[in-house]
Coordinates of C-alpha atoms in Angstrom, one line a residue:
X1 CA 0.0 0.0 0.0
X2 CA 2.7 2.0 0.7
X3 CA 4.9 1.8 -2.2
X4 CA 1.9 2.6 -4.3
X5 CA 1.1 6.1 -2.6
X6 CA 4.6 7.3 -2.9
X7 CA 5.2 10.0 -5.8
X8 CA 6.3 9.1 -8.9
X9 CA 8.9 11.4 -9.5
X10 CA 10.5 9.8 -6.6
X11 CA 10.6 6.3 -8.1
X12 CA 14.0 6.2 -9.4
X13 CA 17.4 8.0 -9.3
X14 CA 17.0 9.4 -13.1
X15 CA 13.6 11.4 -12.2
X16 CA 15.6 12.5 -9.0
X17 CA 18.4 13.9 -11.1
X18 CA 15.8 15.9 -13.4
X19 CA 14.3 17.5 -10.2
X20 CA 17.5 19.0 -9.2
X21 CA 18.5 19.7 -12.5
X22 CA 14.7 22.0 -13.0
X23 CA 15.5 23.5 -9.2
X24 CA 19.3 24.9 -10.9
X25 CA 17.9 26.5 -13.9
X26 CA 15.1 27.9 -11.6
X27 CA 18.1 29.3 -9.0
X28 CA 20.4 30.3 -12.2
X29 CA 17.3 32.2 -13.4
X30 CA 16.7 33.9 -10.7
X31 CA 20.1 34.9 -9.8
X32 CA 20.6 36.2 -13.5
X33 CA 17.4 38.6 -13.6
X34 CA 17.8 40.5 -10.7
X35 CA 21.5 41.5 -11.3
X36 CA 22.8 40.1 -8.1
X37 CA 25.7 38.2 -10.2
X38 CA 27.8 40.9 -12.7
X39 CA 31.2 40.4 -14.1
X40 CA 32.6 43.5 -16.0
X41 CA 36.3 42.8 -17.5
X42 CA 36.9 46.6 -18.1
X43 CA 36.4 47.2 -14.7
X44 CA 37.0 44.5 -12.8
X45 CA 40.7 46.1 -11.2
X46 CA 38.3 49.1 -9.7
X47 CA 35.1 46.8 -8.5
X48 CA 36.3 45.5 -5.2
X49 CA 39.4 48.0 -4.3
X50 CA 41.9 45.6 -2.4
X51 CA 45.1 47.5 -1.0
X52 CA 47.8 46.2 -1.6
X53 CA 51.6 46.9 -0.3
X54 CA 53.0 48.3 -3.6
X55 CA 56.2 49.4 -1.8
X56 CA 57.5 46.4 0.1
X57 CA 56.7 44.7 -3.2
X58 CA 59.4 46.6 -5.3
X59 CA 61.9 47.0 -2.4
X60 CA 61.7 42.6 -2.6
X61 CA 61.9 43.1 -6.3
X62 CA 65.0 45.4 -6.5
X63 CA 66.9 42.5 -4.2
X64 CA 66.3 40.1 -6.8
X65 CA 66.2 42.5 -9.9
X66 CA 69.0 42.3 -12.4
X67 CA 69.0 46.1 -12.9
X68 CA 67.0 49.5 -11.1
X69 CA 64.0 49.4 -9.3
X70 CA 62.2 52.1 -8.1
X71 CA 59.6 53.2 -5.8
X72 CA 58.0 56.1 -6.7
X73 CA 56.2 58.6 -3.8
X74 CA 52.6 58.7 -5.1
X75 CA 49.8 60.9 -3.8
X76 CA 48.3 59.7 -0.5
X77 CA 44.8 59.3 -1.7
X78 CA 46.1 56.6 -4.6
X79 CA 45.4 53.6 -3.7
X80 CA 47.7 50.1 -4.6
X81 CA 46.0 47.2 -5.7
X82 CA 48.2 45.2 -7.7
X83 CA 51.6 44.1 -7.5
X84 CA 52.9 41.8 -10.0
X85 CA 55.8 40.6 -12.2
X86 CA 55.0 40.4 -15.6
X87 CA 57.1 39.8 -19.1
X88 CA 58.5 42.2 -21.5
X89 CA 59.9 41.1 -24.6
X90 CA 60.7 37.6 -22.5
X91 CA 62.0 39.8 -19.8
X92 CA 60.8 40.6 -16.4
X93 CA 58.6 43.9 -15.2
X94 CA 57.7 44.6 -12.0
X95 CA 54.1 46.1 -12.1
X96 CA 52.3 48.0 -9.9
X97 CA 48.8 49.1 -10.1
X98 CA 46.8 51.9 -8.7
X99 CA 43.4 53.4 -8.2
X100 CA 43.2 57.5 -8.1
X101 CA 40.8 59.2 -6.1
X102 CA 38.3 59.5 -9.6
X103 CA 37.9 56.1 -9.4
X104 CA 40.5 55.9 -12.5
X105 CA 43.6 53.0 -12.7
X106 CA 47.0 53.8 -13.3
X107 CA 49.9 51.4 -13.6
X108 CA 53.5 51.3 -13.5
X109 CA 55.9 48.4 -15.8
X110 CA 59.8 48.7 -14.9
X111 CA 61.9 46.9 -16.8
X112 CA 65.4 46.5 -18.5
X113 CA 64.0 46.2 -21.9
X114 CA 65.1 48.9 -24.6
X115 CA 62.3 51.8 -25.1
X116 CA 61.6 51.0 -28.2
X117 CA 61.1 46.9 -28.0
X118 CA 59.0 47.7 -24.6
X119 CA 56.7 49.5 -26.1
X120 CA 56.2 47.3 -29.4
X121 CA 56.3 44.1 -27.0
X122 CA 54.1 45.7 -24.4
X123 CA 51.1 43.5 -25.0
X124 CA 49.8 42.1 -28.9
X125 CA 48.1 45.3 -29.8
X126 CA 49.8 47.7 -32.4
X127 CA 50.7 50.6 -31.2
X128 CA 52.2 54.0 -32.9
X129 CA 54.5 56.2 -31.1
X130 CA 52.2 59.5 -31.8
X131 CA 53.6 61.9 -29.6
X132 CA 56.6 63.0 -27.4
X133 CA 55.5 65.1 -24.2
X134 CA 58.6 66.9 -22.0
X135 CA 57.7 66.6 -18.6
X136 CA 60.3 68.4 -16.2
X137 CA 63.1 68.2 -19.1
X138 CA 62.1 64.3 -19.2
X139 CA 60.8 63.0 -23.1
X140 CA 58.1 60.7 -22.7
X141 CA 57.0 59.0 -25.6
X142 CA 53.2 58.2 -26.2
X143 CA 51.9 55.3 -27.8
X144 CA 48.5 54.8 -29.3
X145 CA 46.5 52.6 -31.2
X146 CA 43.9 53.1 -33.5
X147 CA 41.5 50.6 -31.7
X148 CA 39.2 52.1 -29.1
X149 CA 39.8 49.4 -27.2
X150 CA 43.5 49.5 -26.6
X151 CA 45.0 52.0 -23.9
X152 CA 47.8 54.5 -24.9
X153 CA 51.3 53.7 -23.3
X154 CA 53.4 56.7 -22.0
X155 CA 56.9 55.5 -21.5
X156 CA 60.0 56.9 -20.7
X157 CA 64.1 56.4 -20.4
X158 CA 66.0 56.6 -17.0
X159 CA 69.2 55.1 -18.3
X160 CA 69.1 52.7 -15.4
X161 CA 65.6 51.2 -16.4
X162 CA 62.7 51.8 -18.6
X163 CA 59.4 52.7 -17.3
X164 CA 56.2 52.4 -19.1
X165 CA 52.6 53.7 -17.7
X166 CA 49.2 53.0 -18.6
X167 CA 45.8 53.1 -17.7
X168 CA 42.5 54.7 -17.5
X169 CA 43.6 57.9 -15.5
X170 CA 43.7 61.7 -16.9
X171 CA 46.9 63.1 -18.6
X172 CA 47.8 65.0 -15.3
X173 CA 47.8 62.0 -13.4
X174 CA 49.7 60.2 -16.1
X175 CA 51.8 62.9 -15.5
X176 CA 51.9 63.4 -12.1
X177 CA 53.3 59.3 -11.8
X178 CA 56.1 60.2 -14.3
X179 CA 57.2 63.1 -12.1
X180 CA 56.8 60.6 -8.7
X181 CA 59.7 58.3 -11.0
X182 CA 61.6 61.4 -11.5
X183 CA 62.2 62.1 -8.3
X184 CA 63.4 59.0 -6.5
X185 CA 66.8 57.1 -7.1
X186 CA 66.9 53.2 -7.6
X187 CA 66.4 51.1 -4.4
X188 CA 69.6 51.3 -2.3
X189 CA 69.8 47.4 -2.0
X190 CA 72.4 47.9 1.4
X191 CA 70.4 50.6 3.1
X192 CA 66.5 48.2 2.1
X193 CA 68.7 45.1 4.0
X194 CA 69.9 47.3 6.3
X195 CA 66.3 48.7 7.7
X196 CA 64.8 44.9 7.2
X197 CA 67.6 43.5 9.5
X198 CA 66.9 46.4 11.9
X199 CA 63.3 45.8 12.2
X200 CA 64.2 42.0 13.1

């Protein structure tokens, strides 16, 4: 008697699997069509702000570094949140990222790479060197692309390194970083052991 009231969707592992399988499109449904489940590439360095410690993160990249690092003094209200080594050209960048105040992202490559095969080997997009822009007796050259899509790519010569910027920040704070790179030296690799072992 038993067996003969029970339900038949119930009567068998398959018709089991189809009931969850109608309650996960139900939930996926739901989910999707009130918005509470976004992803946005473009933005998705300035969605959830994490701060990160951009400057410990170059002082342990000039100790292993193979040429200058530096750390440049940035405005207080910037805000790091990434801190990477990347590849230029099949040689190493240290990368640091920020946010500006504008909600905007700027970030920093250092490398040893020549200016000219940094910027063609930056990333695979094309882009022409449209413009040289003195800031403080310093050339930077700007790179763009004809794609919308694609960012433009200041960069600049310190002799001792090569330092490229891009982002989606204004031209003053493009500048304003270039200026932060011109007024430090290279990481004193003595004087960055010296303070670690002191704070031991």
């Amino acid at each position: 008697m038993a067996g003969e009231d029970k339900p038949k969707i119930f009567e068998n592992g398959r018709d089991m699997m189809l009931s969850l399988g109608v309650i996960v499109v139900g939930m996926v449904a739901v989910v999707g069509t009130t918005g509470l489940c976004t992803i946005n590439p473009e933005t998705s360095d300035l969605s959830a702000v994490r701060e990160v410690d951009g400057e410990a993160f170059l002082d342990m990249e000039a100790r292993g570094a193979q040429g200058a690092i530096r750390v440049p003094d940035v405005p207080e209200d910037w805000v790091a949140n990434s801190a990477r080594r990347a590849g230029i050209a099949q040689q190493p960048a240290s990368v640091v990222g920020w946010v500006t105040p504008g909600e905007a992202y700027l970030s920093s490559w250092q490398t040893q790479v020549s200016l000219d095969d940094a910027i063609s080997s930056f990333d695979e997009h094309f882009r022409e060197e449209t413009e040289t822009v003195n800031i403080d007796g310093q050339d930077v050259t700007v790179a763009s692309s004809a794609e919308n899509n694609v960012r433009e790519v200041w960069a600049f010569d310190l002799d001792d390194e090569r330092v490229l910027l891009t982002g989606t920040a204004s031209d003053a704070d493009f500048e304003e970083l270039v200026r932060a790179f011109l007024a430090v030296d290279p990481v004193d690799i003595g004087a960055a052991d010296a303070g670690a072992d002191a704070s031991h």
